[in-house]
Coordinates of C-alpha atoms in Angstrom, one line a residue:
M1 CA 14.7 -3.9 3.8
S2 CA 18.2 -3.7 5.4
G3 CA 21.1 -4.7 3.2
P4 CA 24.8 -4.8 3.6
C5 CA 27.3 -2.8 1.6
A6 CA 31.0 -3.6 1.0
Y7 CA 33.2 -2.5 3.9
D8 CA 36.4 -0.4 3.8
R9 CA 35.7 1.4 0.6
P10 CA 39.1 2.5 -0.6
R11 CA 40.1 4.8 -3.5
R12 CA 38.6 3.7 -6.8
I13 CA 36.2 1.0 -5.8
R14 CA 32.8 2.5 -6.5
R15 CA 30.8 3.7 -3.6
G16 CA 27.7 1.5 -3.1
A17 CA 29.2 -1.7 -4.6
A18 CA 27.2 -4.3 -2.7
L19 CA 28.1 -7.4 -0.9
T20 CA 27.9 -10.3 -3.3
L21 CA 27.4 -14.0 -3.5
V22 CA 29.7 -14.0 -6.4
F23 CA 28.3 -15.1 -9.8
A24 CA 29.2 -18.8 -9.7
S25 CA 32.1 -21.0 -10.6
V26 CA 33.3 -20.8 -14.2
L27 CA 33.8 -24.6 -14.0
A28 CA 30.2 -25.1 -13.4
T29 CA 28.4 -22.7 -15.7
G30 CA 30.9 -20.5 -17.4
A31 CA 31.7 -16.8 -17.2
A32 CA 29.8 -14.1 -19.0
A33 CA 31.7 -11.6 -21.1
G34 CA 31.8 -9.0 -18.4
T35 CA 31.2 -11.3 -15.4
W36 CA 33.5 -13.9 -14.0
N37 CA 35.0 -15.6 -11.0
E38 CA 37.7 -18.2 -11.4
S39 CA 38.1 -21.1 -9.1
A40 CA 41.4 -20.9 -7.2
E41 CA 43.8 -23.8 -7.3
G42 CA 46.7 -24.9 -5.2
A43 CA 47.2 -26.9 -2.0
V44 CA 49.7 -25.6 0.5
E45 CA 49.4 -24.3 4.0
R46 CA 46.0 -22.6 4.2
P47 CA 43.9 -20.7 6.8
V48 CA 41.0 -22.9 7.9
R49 CA 37.8 -22.2 9.7
T50 CA 35.4 -25.0 10.8
S51 CA 31.6 -25.0 10.5
A52 CA 29.3 -26.2 13.3
D53 CA 29.4 -29.7 12.0
G54 CA 33.2 -29.8 11.9
R55 CA 33.6 -29.5 8.1
A56 CA 36.6 -27.4 7.1
E57 CA 35.9 -24.3 5.1
R58 CA 38.8 -22.6 3.4
I59 CA 38.9 -18.9 3.4
A60 CA 41.7 -16.7 2.0
D61 CA 43.2 -14.5 4.7
R62 CA 42.7 -10.8 3.8
A63 CA 45.7 -9.6 5.8
A64 CA 48.0 -12.2 4.2
V65 CA 46.7 -11.2 0.7
E66 CA 47.3 -7.5 1.3
R67 CA 50.7 -8.1 3.0
A68 CA 51.9 -10.2 0.0
A69 CA 50.8 -7.5 -2.4
S70 CA 52.7 -4.8 -0.5
E71 CA 55.9 -6.8 -0.1
A72 CA 55.9 -7.7 -3.8
M73 CA 55.5 -4.1 -4.8
E74 CA 58.4 -3.0 -2.5
D75 CA 60.6 -5.6 -4.3
G76 CA 59.5 -4.2 -7.7
K77 CA 57.3 -7.2 -8.5
S78 CA 53.6 -7.6 -9.3
G79 CA 51.4 -7.0 -6.3
S80 CA 48.4 -8.5 -7.9
Q81 CA 50.2 -11.7 -8.9
A82 CA 51.6 -12.1 -5.4
A83 CA 48.0 -11.7 -4.0
A84 CA 46.7 -14.2 -6.5
D85 CA 49.3 -16.7 -5.4
V86 CA 48.2 -16.4 -1.8
V87 CA 44.5 -16.9 -2.8
S88 CA 45.5 -19.9 -4.9
R89 CA 47.4 -21.5 -2.0
S90 CA 44.6 -20.9 0.4
G91 CA 42.3 -23.3 -1.3
D92 CA 39.4 -20.8 -1.2
R93 CA 37.8 -21.4 -4.6
W94 CA 35.6 -18.4 -4.5
S95 CA 38.1 -15.6 -3.7
A96 CA 39.8 -14.0 -6.7
I97 CA 42.1 -11.1 -7.7
Y98 CA 41.0 -8.8 -10.5
S99 CA 42.8 -6.0 -12.4
P100 CA 41.0 -2.6 -12.2
G101 CA 39.6 -3.2 -15.7
E102 CA 38.4 -6.7 -14.9
F103 CA 36.7 -5.5 -11.7
E104 CA 35.1 -2.6 -13.5
G105 CA 33.6 -5.1 -16.0
F106 CA 32.4 -7.3 -13.1
Q107 CA 30.7 -4.2 -11.6
Q108 CA 29.2 -3.2 -14.9
Q109 CA 27.6 -6.7 -15.2
L110 CA 26.2 -6.4 -11.7
D111 CA 24.7 -3.1 -12.9
G112 CA 23.0 -5.0 -15.7
A113 CA 25.1 -3.6 -18.6
Y114 CA 28.4 -4.3 -20.2
V115 CA 30.4 -3.8 -23.5
G116 CA 31.1 -7.0 -25.2
V117 CA 30.1 -9.5 -27.9
G118 CA 27.5 -11.5 -26.0
L119 CA 29.4 -14.7 -25.3
W120 CA 29.6 -16.9 -22.2
V121 CA 32.6 -19.3 -22.1
R122 CA 33.9 -22.1 -20.0
Q123 CA 37.0 -24.3 -19.8
A124 CA 36.2 -27.8 -21.0
H125 CA 38.2 -31.0 -20.8
G126 CA 41.8 -30.7 -21.7
G127 CA 41.8 -26.9 -21.2
R128 CA 39.8 -26.2 -24.3
I129 CA 37.7 -23.0 -24.1
E130 CA 34.2 -23.5 -25.4
V131 CA 31.1 -21.3 -25.7
S132 CA 28.5 -22.0 -23.0
G133 CA 26.0 -19.4 -23.9
V134 CA 25.2 -16.7 -26.5
Q135 CA 23.1 -13.7 -25.7
D136 CA 20.1 -13.1 -28.0
D137 CA 20.6 -10.4 -30.7
S138 CA 24.2 -9.8 -29.7
P139 CA 27.2 -9.6 -32.2
A140 CA 28.0 -13.3 -31.4
D141 CA 24.4 -14.3 -32.0
R142 CA 24.2 -12.5 -35.3
A143 CA 27.5 -14.1 -36.4
G144 CA 26.0 -17.6 -35.9
I145 CA 28.2 -18.6 -33.0
A146 CA 26.5 -21.4 -31.0
V147 CA 26.8 -23.2 -27.6
G148 CA 29.5 -25.9 -27.8
D149 CA 31.7 -24.1 -30.4
A150 CA 35.4 -24.2 -29.5
L151 CA 37.0 -20.8 -29.1
R152 CA 40.5 -21.5 -30.3
A153 CA 41.9 -18.0 -30.2
V154 CA 41.1 -14.3 -29.5
D155 CA 42.9 -11.8 -31.7
G156 CA 45.3 -14.4 -32.7
R157 CA 46.2 -15.5 -29.2
P158 CA 45.5 -19.2 -28.4
S159 CA 42.9 -19.9 -25.8
R160 CA 43.6 -23.5 -24.8
G161 CA 44.8 -23.8 -21.2
R162 CA 44.3 -20.1 -20.4
P163 CA 42.2 -19.0 -17.4
V164 CA 38.7 -18.1 -18.3
T165 CA 39.1 -14.7 -16.7
E166 CA 41.9 -14.0 -19.2
I167 CA 39.8 -15.1 -22.2
V168 CA 36.8 -13.0 -21.0
A169 CA 39.1 -10.0 -20.6
R170 CA 40.3 -10.4 -24.2
L171 CA 36.7 -10.6 -25.4
R172 CA 36.0 -7.3 -23.7
G173 CA 39.3 -5.7 -24.6
A174 CA 40.5 -5.1 -21.1
A175 CA 43.9 -3.5 -20.6
E176 CA 46.6 -6.1 -20.6
D177 CA 48.9 -4.4 -18.1
G178 CA 46.4 -4.6 -15.3
S179 CA 46.3 -0.8 -14.9
G180 CA 43.3 -0.1 -17.1
E181 CA 40.2 1.4 -15.5
H182 CA 37.8 0.1 -18.2
S183 CA 37.5 -2.2 -21.2
A184 CA 37.4 -1.4 -24.9
E185 CA 34.7 0.9 -26.1
A186 CA 31.6 -0.1 -28.1
G187 CA 32.5 -0.3 -31.8
T188 CA 35.9 -1.8 -31.4
S189 CA 36.6 -5.2 -33.1
V190 CA 37.8 -8.5 -31.9
R191 CA 38.8 -11.5 -34.1
L192 CA 37.7 -15.0 -32.9
D193 CA 39.0 -18.3 -34.3
L194 CA 36.3 -20.9 -33.8
R195 CA 35.7 -24.6 -34.5
R196 CA 32.5 -26.7 -34.7
G197 CA 33.2 -30.3 -35.4
S198 CA 35.4 -30.5 -38.5
R199 CA 34.7 -26.9 -39.5
S200 CA 37.1 -24.1 -38.5
W201 CA 36.5 -20.4 -39.3
T202 CA 37.3 -16.9 -38.2
A203 CA 34.8 -14.3 -37.2
T204 CA 35.4 -10.6 -36.6
L205 CA 32.9 -9.1 -34.2
H206 CA 32.3 -5.5 -33.1
R207 CA 31.7 -5.0 -29.4
T208 CA 28.5 -3.2 -28.4
R209 CA 26.8 -2.1 -25.3
L210 CA 24.6 -4.9 -24.1
R211 CA 22.0 -5.2 -21.4
T212 CA 21.6 -8.4 -19.5
Q213 CA 18.0 -9.7 -19.5
N214 CA 17.9 -11.3 -16.0
V215 CA 14.1 -11.5 -15.6
T216 CA 11.7 -12.9 -18.2
T217 CA 8.0 -13.3 -17.7
E218 CA 5.5 -15.6 -19.5
R219 CA 1.8 -15.9 -18.9
S220 CA -0.4 -18.8 -19.9
A221 CA -4.0 -18.7 -21.0
H222 CA -5.0 -20.2 -17.7
G223 CA -3.6 -17.3 -15.7
L224 CA -0.4 -19.0 -14.6
T225 CA 2.7 -16.7 -14.5
R226 CA 6.2 -18.1 -15.0
I227 CA 9.0 -15.7 -13.8
K228 CA 12.5 -16.8 -14.9
V229 CA 15.4 -15.2 -13.0
A230 CA 18.9 -15.8 -14.5
A231 CA 20.9 -13.7 -12.1
F232 CA 20.6 -11.0 -9.5
A233 CA 22.0 -7.8 -11.0
K234 CA 21.0 -4.3 -10.1
G235 CA 17.3 -3.8 -10.4
T236 CA 16.5 -7.6 -10.6
G237 CA 14.5 -7.5 -7.3
E238 CA 12.3 -4.7 -8.5
E239 CA 11.7 -6.5 -11.8
V240 CA 10.5 -9.6 -9.9
R241 CA 8.2 -7.5 -7.7
R242 CA 6.8 -5.8 -10.8
A243 CA 6.1 -9.2 -12.4
V244 CA 4.4 -10.4 -9.3
R245 CA 2.2 -7.3 -9.1
R246 CA 1.1 -7.8 -12.7
A247 CA 0.4 -11.6 -12.3
A248 CA -3.1 -12.9 -12.3
P249 CA -4.3 -12.8 -8.6
H250 CA -5.4 -16.5 -8.6
G251 CA -3.4 -18.0 -11.4
G252 CA -0.4 -19.2 -9.5
L253 CA 3.3 -18.4 -9.9
L254 CA 6.3 -20.5 -11.1
L255 CA 9.5 -18.9 -10.0
D256 CA 12.2 -20.5 -12.2
L257 CA 15.7 -20.2 -10.6
R258 CA 17.2 -23.1 -12.6
G259 CA 20.7 -22.1 -13.7
N260 CA 20.6 -18.9 -11.6
T261 CA 24.2 -17.8 -11.1
G262 CA 23.7 -15.6 -8.1
G263 CA 24.7 -11.9 -7.8
L264 CA 23.8 -9.2 -5.4
V265 CA 22.5 -10.2 -2.0
T266 CA 20.3 -7.1 -1.7
E267 CA 18.6 -7.9 -5.0
A268 CA 17.8 -11.5 -3.8
V269 CA 16.3 -10.1 -0.6
D270 CA 14.3 -7.5 -2.6
A271 CA 13.0 -10.4 -4.7
A272 CA 12.0 -12.3 -1.6
S273 CA 10.0 -9.2 -0.5
A274 CA 7.7 -9.8 -3.5
F275 CA 6.4 -13.0 -1.8
L276 CA 6.8 -12.3 1.9
D277 CA 5.2 -9.9 4.4
G278 CA 8.5 -8.9 6.1
G279 CA 10.5 -11.3 8.3
L280 CA 13.8 -13.0 8.1
V281 CA 15.3 -14.0 4.7
A282 CA 18.8 -15.1 5.8
T283 CA 21.6 -14.7 8.3
Y284 CA 25.2 -14.4 7.5
D285 CA 28.5 -13.9 9.3
V286 CA 31.3 -11.5 8.4
R287 CA 34.5 -12.5 10.3
G288 CA 32.5 -13.7 13.3
S289 CA 30.0 -10.9 13.4
Q290 CA 26.4 -12.2 12.9
R291 CA 24.0 -10.2 10.7
A292 CA 20.5 -10.7 9.3
L293 CA 18.6 -9.8 6.2
Y294 CA 14.9 -9.0 6.3
A295 CA 12.2 -8.7 3.6
E296 CA 10.1 -5.6 3.3
R297 CA 6.5 -5.9 4.3
G298 CA 3.6 -6.0 1.8
G299 CA 4.6 -8.8 -0.5
N300 CA 2.0 -11.1 -2.0
T301 CA 1.6 -14.0 0.4
R302 CA -1.6 -15.4 -1.1
V303 CA -0.9 -16.5 -4.7
P304 CA 0.2 -20.1 -4.9
L305 CA 4.0 -20.4 -5.5
V306 CA 6.3 -23.1 -6.8
V307 CA 10.1 -22.5 -7.1
L308 CA 12.1 -24.5 -9.7
V309 CA 15.8 -25.3 -8.9
D310 CA 18.6 -27.5 -10.2
G311 CA 22.3 -28.1 -9.9
G312 CA 23.0 -24.8 -11.6
T313 CA 21.1 -22.8 -9.0
M314 CA 23.7 -21.0 -7.0
S315 CA 24.5 -18.5 -4.2
A316 CA 21.9 -15.7 -4.2
G317 CA 19.5 -18.0 -6.1
E318 CA 19.9 -20.6 -3.3
L319 CA 19.4 -17.9 -0.7
L320 CA 16.0 -17.0 -2.2
A321 CA 14.9 -20.6 -2.7
G322 CA 15.9 -21.5 0.9
A323 CA 14.1 -18.5 2.4
L324 CA 10.9 -19.2 0.6
Q325 CA 11.1 -22.9 1.5
D326 CA 11.9 -22.3 5.2
R327 CA 9.2 -19.7 5.5
S328 CA 6.6 -22.2 4.0
R329 CA 5.9 -19.7 1.3
A330 CA 6.7 -22.0 -1.6
V331 CA 7.1 -25.6 -2.6
V332 CA 10.5 -26.2 -4.1
V333 CA 10.6 -28.6 -7.1
G334 CA 13.6 -29.9 -9.0
S335 CA 17.1 -31.3 -8.2
P336 CA 19.5 -30.3 -5.4
T337 CA 21.2 -26.9 -5.9
F338 CA 24.9 -26.2 -6.3
G339 CA 25.8 -25.4 -2.7
K340 CA 27.6 -22.0 -2.8
G341 CA 26.7 -20.3 0.5
S342 CA 29.7 -18.0 0.9
V343 CA 29.8 -14.2 0.7
Q344 CA 32.5 -12.0 -0.8
M345 CA 33.5 -8.4 -0.3
P346 CA 36.0 -6.4 -2.4
S347 CA 38.9 -4.4 -1.2
E348 CA 41.5 -2.5 -3.2
L349 CA 45.2 -3.6 -3.1
P350 CA 48.1 -1.2 -3.1
D351 CA 48.6 -1.5 -6.9
G352 CA 45.0 -0.7 -7.7
S353 CA 43.9 -4.3 -8.3
V354 CA 41.0 -5.7 -6.4
A355 CA 40.8 -8.6 -4.0
E356 CA 37.3 -10.2 -3.9
L357 CA 37.6 -12.3 -0.8
T358 CA 35.3 -14.6 1.1
V359 CA 34.3 -13.1 4.4
G360 CA 31.7 -15.5 5.7
H361 CA 28.8 -17.8 5.0
Y362 CA 25.0 -17.4 5.1
R363 CA 22.2 -19.6 6.5
T364 CA 18.6 -19.9 5.7
P365 CA 15.9 -18.6 8.2
S366 CA 15.8 -22.0 9.9
G367 CA 19.6 -22.0 10.4
R368 CA 20.5 -24.4 7.5
A369 CA 24.0 -24.0 6.1
V370 CA 24.0 -23.9 2.3
D371 CA 27.8 -24.0 1.5
G372 CA 28.8 -27.4 0.2
R373 CA 25.2 -28.8 0.8
G374 CA 22.8 -26.8 -1.3
I375 CA 19.0 -26.8 -1.0
T376 CA 17.2 -30.0 -1.2
P377 CA 13.8 -29.6 -3.1
D378 CA 10.5 -30.6 -1.4
V379 CA 9.7 -32.5 -4.6
L380 CA 12.6 -34.2 -6.4
A381 CA 12.2 -34.1 -10.2
E382 CA 15.3 -34.8 -12.3
S383 CA 13.4 -34.7 -15.6
R384 CA 10.2 -33.1 -16.9
T385 CA 10.7 -30.7 -14.0
E386 CA 8.4 -28.0 -15.2
K387 CA 5.6 -30.4 -15.9
R388 CA 5.9 -31.7 -12.3
A389 CA 6.0 -28.2 -11.0
R390 CA 2.8 -27.3 -12.8
T391 CA 1.1 -30.3 -11.3
V392 CA 2.2 -29.3 -7.8
L393 CA 1.0 -25.8 -8.5
S394 CA -2.3 -27.0 -9.6
G395 CA -2.6 -28.9 -6.3
L396 CA -2.0 -25.7 -4.5
G397 CA -4.9 -24.1 -6.3
G398 CA -2.9 -22.3 -9.0
G399 CA -3.4 -22.4 -12.8
S400 CA -2.1 -25.1 -15.1

């Protein structure tokens, strides 16, 4: 398998950090404590590139971002804030600026581990911050915090109207001055003010080192194997390949990518290698240079396969679903996917902060653009999706 790595590896950005299809928009699915990407806002003069069908695609200009950061520092101002302003004005909703501590947390999550309390949060109507997910057996889970709870304050600082990235940084204990290289250590405490309906309460949680469980496998008595992939962190591709090797040879596979928030391109390609015997997985462009991603040979091409998707299937999840669909390896069942087909690469700014900027867009093996369009399932199923998928799989000769 050939896979891209981030270009221009300066100073403190870790060697080997991979090209990413960044983990989704916080407005759509929230941001994990340790993983985030905030949608940029603003509408002024913006660099524009046009796709083959004439649709405008907004991409933050790297040179302008770096120039703004350098000029701000020369004037004694915040380079990262100046860079963030340029990204905001560009209209590129996937590019973002991170402090060193924030980016380190982002990289830790891509590595499958982070220090935190096990909360996912999102910004709801009116700027309210609410819990969108709770990790099993985490400090948040043991404290009884549930999806839908309003997070009113973190360590006494109100949350309403604040960027999700800022709230996540507080949950993880990241340095406030933007100069920190890491977040708080395991064992440190954080105080949360919460509300559920008419009930308000305060919970003090102690951060711990958590591992993300991105792949779960279930097997039925009939030999069917269901593989659920939540995101593509480091090692996810090998976990999928291991699950496929252990599956019953004639039972059929359900690959559940619903709600998949994306992640590392190389891991999505590695997962595709579990089902393909080599060949093209996707093409992508980096500033006009066309590149291709290929699966390794030797995948299981015989076992019947159905892929489940929905509106929460994003980026690397869409890349995998689109590849298996185009290669006629799987029947895709569910509802249209989110439509995030852009790729990002990190570069370090003069003040040590990191610009995660959009560098291009990818296409499926047949040449379909995903950005703004998504993947349309072969079988549309807005409700009772899994039951419909099992029926389709049965028709392909798989178990039920």
